[in-house]
GROMACS .gro file of N, CA and C in nm:
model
  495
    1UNK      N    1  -2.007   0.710   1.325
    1UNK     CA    2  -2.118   0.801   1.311
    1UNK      C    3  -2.092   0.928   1.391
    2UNK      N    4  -2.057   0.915   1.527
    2UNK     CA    5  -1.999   1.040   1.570
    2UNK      C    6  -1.895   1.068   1.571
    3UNK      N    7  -1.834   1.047   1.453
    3UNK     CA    8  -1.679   1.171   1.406
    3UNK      C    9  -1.786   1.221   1.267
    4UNK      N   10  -1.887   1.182   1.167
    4UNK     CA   11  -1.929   1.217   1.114
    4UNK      C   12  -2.023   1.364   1.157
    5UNK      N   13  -2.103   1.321   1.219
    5UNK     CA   14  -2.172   1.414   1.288
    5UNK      C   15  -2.079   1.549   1.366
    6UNK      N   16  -1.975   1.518   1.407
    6UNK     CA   17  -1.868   1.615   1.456
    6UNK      C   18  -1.806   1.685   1.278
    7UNK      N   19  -1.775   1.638   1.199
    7UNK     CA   20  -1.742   1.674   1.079
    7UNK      C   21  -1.853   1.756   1.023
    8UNK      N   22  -1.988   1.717   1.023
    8UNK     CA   23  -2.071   1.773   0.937
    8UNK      C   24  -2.086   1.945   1.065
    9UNK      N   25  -2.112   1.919   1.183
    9UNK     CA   26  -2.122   2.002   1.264
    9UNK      C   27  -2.008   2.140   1.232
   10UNK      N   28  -1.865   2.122   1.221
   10UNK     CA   29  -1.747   2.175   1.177
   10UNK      C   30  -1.787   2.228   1.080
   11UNK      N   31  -1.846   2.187   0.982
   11UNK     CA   32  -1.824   2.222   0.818
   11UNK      C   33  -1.950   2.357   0.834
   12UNK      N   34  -2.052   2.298   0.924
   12UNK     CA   35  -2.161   2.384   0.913
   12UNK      C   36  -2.110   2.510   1.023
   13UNK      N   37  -2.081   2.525   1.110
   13UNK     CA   38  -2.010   2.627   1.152
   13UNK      C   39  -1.927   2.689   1.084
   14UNK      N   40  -1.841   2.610   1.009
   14UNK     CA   41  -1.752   2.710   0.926
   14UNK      C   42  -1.787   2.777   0.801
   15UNK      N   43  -1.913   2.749   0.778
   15UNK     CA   44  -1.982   2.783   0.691
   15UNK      C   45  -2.064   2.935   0.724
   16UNK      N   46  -2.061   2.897   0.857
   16UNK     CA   47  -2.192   3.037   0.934
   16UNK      C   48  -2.049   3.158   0.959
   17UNK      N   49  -1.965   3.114   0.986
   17UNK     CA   50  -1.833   3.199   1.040
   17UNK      C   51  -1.781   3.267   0.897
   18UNK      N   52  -1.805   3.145   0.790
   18UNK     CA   53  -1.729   3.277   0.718
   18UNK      C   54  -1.829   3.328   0.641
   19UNK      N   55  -1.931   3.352   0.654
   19UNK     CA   56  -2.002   3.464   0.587
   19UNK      C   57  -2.022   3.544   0.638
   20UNK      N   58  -2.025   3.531   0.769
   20UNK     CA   59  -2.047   3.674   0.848
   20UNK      C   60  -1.900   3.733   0.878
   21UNK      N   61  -1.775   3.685   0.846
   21UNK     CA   62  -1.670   3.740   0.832
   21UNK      C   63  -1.681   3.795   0.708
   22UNK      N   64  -1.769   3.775   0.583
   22UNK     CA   65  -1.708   3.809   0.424
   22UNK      C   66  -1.704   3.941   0.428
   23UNK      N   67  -1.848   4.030   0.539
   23UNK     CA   68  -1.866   4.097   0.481
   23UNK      C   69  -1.781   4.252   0.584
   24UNK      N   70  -1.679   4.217   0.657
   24UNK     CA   71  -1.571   4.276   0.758
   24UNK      C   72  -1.498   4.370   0.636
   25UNK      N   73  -1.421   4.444   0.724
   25UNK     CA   74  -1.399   4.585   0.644
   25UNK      C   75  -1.245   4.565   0.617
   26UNK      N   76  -1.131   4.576   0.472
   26UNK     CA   77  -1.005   4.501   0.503
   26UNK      C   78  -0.944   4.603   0.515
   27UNK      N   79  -0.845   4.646   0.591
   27UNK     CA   80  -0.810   4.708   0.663
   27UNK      C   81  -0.645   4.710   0.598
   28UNK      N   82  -0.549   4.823   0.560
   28UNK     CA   83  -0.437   4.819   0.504
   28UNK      C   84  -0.312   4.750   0.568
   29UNK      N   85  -0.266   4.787   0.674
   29UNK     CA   86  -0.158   4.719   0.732
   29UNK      C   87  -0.262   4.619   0.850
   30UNK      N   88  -0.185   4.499   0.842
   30UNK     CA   89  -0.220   4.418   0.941
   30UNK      C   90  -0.099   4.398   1.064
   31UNK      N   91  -0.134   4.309   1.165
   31UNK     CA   92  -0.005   4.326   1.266
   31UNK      C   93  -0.034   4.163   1.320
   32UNK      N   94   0.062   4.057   1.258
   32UNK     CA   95   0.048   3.908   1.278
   32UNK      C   96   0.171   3.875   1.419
   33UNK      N   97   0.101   3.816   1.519
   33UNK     CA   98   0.186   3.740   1.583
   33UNK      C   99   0.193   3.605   1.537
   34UNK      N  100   0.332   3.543   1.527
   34UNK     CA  101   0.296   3.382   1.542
   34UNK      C  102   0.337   3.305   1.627
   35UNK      N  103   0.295   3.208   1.637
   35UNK     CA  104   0.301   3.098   1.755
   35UNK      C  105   0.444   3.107   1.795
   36UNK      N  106   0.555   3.204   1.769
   36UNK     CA  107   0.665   3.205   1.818
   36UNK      C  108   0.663   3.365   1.932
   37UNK      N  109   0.595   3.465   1.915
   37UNK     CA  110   0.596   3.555   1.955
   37UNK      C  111   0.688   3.683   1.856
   38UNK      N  112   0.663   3.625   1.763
   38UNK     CA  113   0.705   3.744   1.636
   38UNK      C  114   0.612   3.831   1.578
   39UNK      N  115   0.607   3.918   1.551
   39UNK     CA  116   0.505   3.999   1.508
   39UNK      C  117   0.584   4.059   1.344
   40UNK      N  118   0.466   4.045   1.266
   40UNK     CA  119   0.489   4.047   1.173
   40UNK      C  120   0.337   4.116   1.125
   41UNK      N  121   0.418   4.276   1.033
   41UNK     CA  122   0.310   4.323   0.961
   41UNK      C  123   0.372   4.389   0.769
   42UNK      N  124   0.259   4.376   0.740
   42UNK     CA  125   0.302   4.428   0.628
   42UNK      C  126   0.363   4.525   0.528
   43UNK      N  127   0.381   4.632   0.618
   43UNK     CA  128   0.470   4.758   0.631
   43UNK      C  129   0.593   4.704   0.625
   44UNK      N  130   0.629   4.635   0.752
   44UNK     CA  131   0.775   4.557   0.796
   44UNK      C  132   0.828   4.411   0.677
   45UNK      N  133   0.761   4.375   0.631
   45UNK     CA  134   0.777   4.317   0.495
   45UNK      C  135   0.816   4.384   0.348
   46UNK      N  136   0.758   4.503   0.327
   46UNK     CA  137   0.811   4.593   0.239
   46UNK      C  138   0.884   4.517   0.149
   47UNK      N  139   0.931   4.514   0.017
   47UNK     CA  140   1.025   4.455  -0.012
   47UNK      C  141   1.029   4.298  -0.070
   48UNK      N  142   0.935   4.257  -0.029
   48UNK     CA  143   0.937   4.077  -0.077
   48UNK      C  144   0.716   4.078  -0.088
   49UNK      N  145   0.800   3.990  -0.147
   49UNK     CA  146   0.639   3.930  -0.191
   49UNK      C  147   0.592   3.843  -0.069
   50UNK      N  148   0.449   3.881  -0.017
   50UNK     CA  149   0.398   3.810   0.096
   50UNK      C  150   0.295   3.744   0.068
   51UNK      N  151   0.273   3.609   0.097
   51UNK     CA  152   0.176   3.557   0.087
   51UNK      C  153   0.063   3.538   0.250
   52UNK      N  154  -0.033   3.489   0.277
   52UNK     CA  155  -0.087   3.515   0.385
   52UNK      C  156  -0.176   3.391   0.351
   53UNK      N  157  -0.194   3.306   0.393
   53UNK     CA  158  -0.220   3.188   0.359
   53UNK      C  159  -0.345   3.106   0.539
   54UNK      N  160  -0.496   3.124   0.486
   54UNK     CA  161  -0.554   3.096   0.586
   54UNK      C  162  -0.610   2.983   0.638
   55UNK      N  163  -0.546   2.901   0.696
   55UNK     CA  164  -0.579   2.739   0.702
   55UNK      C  165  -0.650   2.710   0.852
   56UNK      N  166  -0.706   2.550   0.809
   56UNK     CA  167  -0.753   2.496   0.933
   56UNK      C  168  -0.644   2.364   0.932
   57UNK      N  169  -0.627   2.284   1.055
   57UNK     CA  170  -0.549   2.158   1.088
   57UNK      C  171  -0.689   2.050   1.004
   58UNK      N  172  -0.857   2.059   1.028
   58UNK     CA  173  -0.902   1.942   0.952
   58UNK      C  174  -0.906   1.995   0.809
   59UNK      N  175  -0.909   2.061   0.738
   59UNK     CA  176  -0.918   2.067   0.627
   59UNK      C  177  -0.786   2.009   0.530
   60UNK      N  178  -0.859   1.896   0.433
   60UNK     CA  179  -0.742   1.836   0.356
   60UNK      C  180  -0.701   1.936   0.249
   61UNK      N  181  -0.779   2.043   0.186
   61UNK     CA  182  -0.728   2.118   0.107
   61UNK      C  183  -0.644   2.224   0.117
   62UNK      N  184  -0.647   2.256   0.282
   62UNK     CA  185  -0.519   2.324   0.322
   62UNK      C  186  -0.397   2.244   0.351
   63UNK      N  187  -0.408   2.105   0.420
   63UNK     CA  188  -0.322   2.064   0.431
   63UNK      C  189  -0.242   2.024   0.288
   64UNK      N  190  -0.273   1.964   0.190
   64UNK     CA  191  -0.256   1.955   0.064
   64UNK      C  192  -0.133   2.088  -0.002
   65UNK      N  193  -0.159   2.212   0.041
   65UNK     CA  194  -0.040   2.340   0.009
   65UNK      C  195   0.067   2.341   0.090
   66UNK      N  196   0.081   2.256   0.182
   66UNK     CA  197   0.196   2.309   0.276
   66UNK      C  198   0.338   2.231   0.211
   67UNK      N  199   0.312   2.141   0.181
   67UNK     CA  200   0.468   2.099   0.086
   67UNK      C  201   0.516   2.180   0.013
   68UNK      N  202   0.402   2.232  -0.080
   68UNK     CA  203   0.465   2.354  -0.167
   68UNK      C  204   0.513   2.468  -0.086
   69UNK      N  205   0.432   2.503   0.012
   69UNK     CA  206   0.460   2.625   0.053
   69UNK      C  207   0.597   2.644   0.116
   70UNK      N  208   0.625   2.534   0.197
   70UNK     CA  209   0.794   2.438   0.292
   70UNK      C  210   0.841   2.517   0.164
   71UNK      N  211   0.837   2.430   0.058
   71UNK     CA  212   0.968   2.439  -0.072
   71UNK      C  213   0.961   2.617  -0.142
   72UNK      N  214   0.855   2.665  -0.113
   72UNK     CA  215   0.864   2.843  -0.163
   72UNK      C  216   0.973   2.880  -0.066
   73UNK      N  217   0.902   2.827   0.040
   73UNK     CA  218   0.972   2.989   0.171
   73UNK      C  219   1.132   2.901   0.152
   74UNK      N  220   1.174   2.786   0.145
   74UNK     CA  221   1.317   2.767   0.183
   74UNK      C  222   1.382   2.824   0.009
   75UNK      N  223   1.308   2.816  -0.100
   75UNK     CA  224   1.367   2.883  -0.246
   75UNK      C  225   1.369   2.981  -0.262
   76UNK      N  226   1.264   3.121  -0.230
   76UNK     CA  227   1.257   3.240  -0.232
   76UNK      C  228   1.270   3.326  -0.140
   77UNK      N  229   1.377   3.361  -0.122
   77UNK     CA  230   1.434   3.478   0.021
   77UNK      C  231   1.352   3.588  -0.006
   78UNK      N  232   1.287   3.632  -0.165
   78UNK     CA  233   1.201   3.758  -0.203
   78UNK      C  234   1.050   3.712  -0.141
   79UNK      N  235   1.034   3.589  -0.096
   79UNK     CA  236   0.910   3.551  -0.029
   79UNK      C  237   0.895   3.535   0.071
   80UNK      N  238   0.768   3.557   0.167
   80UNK     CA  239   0.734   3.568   0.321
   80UNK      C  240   0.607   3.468   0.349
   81UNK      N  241   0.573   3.358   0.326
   81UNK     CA  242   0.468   3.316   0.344
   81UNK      C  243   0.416   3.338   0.520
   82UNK      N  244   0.288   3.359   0.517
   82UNK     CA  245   0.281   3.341   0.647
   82UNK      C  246   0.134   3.269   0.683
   83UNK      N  247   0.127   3.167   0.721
   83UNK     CA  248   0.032   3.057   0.761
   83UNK      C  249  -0.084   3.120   0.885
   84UNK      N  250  -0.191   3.140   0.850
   84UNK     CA  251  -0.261   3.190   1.005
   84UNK      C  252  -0.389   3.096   0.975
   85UNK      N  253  -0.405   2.962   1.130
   85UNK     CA  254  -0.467   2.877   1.147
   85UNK      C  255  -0.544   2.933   1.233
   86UNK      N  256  -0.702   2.895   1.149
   86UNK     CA  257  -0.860   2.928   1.235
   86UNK      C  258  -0.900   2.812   1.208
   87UNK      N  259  -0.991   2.803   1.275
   87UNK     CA  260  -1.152   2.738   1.304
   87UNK      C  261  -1.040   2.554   1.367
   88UNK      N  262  -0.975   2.584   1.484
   88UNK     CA  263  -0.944   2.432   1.515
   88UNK      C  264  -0.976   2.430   1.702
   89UNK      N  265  -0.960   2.337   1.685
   89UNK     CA  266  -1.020   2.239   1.822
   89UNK      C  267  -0.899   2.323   1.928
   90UNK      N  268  -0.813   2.307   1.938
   90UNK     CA  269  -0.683   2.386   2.067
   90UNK      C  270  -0.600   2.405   1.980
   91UNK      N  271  -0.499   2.489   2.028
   91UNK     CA  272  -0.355   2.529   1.991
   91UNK      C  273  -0.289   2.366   1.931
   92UNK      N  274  -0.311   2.247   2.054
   92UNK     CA  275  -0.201   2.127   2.018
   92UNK      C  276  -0.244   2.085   1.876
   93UNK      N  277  -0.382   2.074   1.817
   93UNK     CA  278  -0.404   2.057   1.669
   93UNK      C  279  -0.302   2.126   1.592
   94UNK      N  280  -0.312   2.206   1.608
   94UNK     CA  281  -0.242   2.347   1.514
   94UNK      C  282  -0.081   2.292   1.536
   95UNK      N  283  -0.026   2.249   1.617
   95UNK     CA  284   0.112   2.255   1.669
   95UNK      C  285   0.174   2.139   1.628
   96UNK      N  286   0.044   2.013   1.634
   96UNK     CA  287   0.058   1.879   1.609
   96UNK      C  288   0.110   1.878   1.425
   97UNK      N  289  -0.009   1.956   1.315
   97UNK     CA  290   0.025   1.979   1.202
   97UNK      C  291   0.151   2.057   1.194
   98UNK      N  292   0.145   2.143   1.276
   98UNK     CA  293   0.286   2.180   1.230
   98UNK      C  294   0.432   2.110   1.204
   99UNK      N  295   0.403   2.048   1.344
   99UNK     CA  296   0.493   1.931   1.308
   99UNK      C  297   0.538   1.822   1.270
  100UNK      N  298   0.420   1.758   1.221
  100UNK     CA  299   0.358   1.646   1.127
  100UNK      C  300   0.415   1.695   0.969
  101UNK      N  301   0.399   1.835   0.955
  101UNK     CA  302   0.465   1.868   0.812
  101UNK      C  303   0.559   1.986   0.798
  102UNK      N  304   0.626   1.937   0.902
  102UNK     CA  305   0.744   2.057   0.934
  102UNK      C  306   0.764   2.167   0.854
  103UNK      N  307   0.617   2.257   0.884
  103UNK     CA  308   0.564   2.368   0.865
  103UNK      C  309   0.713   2.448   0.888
  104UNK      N  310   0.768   2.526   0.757
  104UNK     CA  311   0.877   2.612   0.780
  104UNK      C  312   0.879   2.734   0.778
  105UNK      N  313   0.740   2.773   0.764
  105UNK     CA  314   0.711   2.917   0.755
  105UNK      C  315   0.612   2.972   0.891
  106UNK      N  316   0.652   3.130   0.910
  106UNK     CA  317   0.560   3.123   1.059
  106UNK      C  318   0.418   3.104   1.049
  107UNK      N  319   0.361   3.030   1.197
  107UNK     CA  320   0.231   3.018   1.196
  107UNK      C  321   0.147   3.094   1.285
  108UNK      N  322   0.040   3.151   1.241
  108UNK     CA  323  -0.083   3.252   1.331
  108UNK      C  324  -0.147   3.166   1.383
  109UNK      N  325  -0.170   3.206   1.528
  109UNK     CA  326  -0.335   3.162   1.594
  109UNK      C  327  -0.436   3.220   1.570
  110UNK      N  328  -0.506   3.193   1.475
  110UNK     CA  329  -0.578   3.341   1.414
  110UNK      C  330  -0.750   3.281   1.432
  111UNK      N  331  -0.808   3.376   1.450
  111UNK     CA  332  -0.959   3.394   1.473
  111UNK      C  333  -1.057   3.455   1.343
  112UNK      N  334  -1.161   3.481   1.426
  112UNK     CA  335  -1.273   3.557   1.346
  112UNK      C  336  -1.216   3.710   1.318
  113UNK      N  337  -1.126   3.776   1.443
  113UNK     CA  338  -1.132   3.862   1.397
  113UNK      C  339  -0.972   3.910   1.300
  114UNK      N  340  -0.931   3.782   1.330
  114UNK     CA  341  -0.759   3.803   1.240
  114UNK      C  342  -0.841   3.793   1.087
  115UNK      N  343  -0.910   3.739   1.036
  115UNK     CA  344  -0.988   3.695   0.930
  115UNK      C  345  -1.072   3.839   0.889
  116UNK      N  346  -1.120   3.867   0.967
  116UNK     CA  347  -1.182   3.986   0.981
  116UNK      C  348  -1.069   4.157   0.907
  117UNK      N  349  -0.956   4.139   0.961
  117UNK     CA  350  -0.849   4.193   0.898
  117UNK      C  351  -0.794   4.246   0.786
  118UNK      N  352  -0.830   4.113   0.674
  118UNK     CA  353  -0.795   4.069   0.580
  118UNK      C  354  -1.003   4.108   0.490
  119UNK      N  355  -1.084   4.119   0.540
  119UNK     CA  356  -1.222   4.152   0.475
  119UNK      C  357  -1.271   4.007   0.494
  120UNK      N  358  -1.244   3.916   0.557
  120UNK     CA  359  -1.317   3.788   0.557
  120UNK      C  360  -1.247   3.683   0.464
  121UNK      N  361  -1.345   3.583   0.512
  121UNK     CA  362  -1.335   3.448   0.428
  121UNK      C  363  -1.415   3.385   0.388
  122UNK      N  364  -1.439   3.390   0.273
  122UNK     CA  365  -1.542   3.281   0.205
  122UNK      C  366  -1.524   3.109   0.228
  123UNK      N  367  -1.428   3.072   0.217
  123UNK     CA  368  -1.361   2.940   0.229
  123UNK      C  369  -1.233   2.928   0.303
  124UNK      N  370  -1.250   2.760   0.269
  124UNK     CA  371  -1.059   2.777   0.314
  124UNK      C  372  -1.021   2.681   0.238
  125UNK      N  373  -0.876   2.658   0.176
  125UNK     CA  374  -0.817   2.788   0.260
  125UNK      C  375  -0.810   2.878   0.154
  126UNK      N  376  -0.789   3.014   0.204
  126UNK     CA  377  -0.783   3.140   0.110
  126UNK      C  378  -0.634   3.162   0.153
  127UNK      N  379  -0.591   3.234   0.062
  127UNK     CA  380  -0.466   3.287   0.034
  127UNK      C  381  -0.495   3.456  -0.013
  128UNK      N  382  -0.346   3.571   0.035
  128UNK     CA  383  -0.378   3.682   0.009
  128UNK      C  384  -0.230   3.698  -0.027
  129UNK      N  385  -0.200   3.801  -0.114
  129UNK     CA  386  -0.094   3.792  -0.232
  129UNK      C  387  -0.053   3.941  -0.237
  130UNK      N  388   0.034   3.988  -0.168
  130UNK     CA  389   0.110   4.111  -0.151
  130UNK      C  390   0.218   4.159  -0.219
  131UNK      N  391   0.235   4.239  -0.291
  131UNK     CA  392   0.363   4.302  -0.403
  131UNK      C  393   0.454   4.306  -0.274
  132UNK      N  394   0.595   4.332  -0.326
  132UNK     CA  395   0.692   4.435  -0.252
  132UNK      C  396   0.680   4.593  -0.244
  133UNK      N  397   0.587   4.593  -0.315
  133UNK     CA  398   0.565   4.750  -0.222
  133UNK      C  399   0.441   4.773  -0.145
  134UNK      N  400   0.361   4.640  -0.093
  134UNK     CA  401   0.319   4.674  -0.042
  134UNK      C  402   0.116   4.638  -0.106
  135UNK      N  403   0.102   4.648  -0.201
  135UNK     CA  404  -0.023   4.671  -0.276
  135UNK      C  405  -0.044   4.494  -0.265
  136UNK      N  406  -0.147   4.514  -0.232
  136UNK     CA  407  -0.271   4.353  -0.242
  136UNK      C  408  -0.249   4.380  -0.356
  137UNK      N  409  -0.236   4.237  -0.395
  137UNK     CA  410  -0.254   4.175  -0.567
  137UNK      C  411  -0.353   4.124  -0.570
  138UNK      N  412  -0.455   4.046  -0.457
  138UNK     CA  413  -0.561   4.000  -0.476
  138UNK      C  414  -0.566   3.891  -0.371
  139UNK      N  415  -0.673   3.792  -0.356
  139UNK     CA  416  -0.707   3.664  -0.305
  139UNK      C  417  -0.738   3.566  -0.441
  140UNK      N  418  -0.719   3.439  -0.288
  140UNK     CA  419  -0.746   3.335  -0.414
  140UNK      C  420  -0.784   3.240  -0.297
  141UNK      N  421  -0.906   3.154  -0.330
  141UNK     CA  422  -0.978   3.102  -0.230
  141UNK      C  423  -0.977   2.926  -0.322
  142UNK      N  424  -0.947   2.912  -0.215
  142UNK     CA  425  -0.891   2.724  -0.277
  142UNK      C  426  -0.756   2.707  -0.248
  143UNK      N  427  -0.680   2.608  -0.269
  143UNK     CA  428  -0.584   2.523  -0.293
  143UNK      C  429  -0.503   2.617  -0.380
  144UNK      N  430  -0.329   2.632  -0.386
  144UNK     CA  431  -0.260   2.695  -0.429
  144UNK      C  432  -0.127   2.571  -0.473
  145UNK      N  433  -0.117   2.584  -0.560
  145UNK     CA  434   0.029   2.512  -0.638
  145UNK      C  435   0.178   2.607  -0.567
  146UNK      N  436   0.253   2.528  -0.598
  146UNK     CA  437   0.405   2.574  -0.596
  146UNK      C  438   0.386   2.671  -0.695
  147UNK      N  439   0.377   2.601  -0.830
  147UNK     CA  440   0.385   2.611  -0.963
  147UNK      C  441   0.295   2.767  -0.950
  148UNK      N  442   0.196   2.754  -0.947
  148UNK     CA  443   0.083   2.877  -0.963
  148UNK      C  444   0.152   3.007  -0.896
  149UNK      N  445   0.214   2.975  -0.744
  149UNK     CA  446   0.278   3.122  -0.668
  149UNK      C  447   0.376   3.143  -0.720
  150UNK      N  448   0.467   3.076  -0.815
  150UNK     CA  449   0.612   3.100  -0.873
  150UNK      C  450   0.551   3.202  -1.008
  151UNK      N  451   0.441   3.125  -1.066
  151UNK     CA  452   0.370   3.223  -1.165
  151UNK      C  453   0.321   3.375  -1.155
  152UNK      N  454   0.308   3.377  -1.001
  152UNK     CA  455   0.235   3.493  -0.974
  152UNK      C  456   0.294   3.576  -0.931
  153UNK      N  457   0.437   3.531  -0.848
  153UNK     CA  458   0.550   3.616  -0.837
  153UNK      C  459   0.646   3.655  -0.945
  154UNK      N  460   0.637   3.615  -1.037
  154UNK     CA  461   0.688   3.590  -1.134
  154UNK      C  462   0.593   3.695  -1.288
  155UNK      N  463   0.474   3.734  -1.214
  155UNK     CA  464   0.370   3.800  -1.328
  155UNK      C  465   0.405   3.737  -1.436
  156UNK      N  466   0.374   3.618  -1.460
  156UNK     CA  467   0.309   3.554  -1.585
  156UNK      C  468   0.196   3.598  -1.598
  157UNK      N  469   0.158   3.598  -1.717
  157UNK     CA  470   0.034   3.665  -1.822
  157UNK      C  471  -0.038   3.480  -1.737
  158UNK      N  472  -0.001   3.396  -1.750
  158UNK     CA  473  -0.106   3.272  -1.699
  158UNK      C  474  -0.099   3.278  -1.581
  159UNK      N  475  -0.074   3.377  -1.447
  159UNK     CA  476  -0.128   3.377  -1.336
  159UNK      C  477  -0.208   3.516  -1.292
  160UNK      N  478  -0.266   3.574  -1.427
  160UNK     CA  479  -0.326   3.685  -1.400
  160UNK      C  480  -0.444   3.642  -1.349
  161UNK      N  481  -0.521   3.541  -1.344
  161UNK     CA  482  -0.685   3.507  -1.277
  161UNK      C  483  -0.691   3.455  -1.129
  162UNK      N  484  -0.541   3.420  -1.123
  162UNK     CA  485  -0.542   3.311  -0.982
  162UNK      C  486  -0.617   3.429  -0.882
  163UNK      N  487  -0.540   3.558  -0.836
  163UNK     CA  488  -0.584   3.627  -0.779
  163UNK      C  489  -0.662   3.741  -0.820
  164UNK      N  490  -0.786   3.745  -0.744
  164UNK     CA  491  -0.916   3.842  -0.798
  164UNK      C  492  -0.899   3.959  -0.641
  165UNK      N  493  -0.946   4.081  -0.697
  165UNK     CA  494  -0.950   4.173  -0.554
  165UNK      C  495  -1.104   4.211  -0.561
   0.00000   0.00000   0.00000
């Protein structure tokens, strides 16, 4: 009963957090550190397709993308995924998943206001989808396939809905 009550508590906070993030201003270049001390922005990516991918350690529907995502970043050198984890209990959650699914792409300690960055979050996890030159292609809020980002890098006519701006 109380991991329930801790769950329902989570869900309802993350519920209050991201609406008052939705309505944040998105801002063109961002500037990501990750848990390695790399900084990474989207200017400096230029060139490859970036994904930006916003997860929590309890959420099963983020955890659910990271196999695919392992198998993008080690197949596509034209791809940059980059993982930025909010709404968790300490850093060791975040560090523990990482290494539980030998997360191969870099990971953010990211907040309200890294979220904030990006214009908010409705859910999680959301994903944000960057050309090589640079131009947002859009978001996509839910769960992401292998299959679906190969489509979208790929501009198939069947991954024109995944991402909405």
């Amino acid at each position: 009963m109380k991991a329930t009550k801790k769950t329902s508590l989570k869900v309802a906070l993350c519920a209050v957090i991201l609406l008052a993030l939705s309505t944040a201003a998105w801002a063109g270049d961002w500037n990501l550190k990750d848990k390695d001390g790399v900084h990474y922005t989207l200017s400096g990516l230029k060139g490859k397709w970036v994904l930006v991918n916003f997860w929590a350690p309890w959420c099963s529907f983020c955890i659910q993308e990271i196999p695919g995502f392992n198998t993008l970043q080690k197949q596509h050198k034209d791809l940059q995924i980059i993982g930025v984890a909010v709404m968790y209990d300490s850093r060791k959650d975040v560090l523990n998943k990482i290494a539980k699914y030998a997360i191969s792409f870099p990971t953010v300690f990211g907040n309200e206001d890294t979220a904030g960055e990006f214009g908010g979050l409705d859910g999680l996890p959301t994903s944000f989808l960057y050309s090589p030159s640079g131009k947002l292609v859009g978001h996509h809020e839910g769960p992401l396939t292998q299959e679906e980002i190969e489509q979208a890098i790929a501009q198939k006519p069947e991954a024109a809905d995944l991402f909405t701006r």
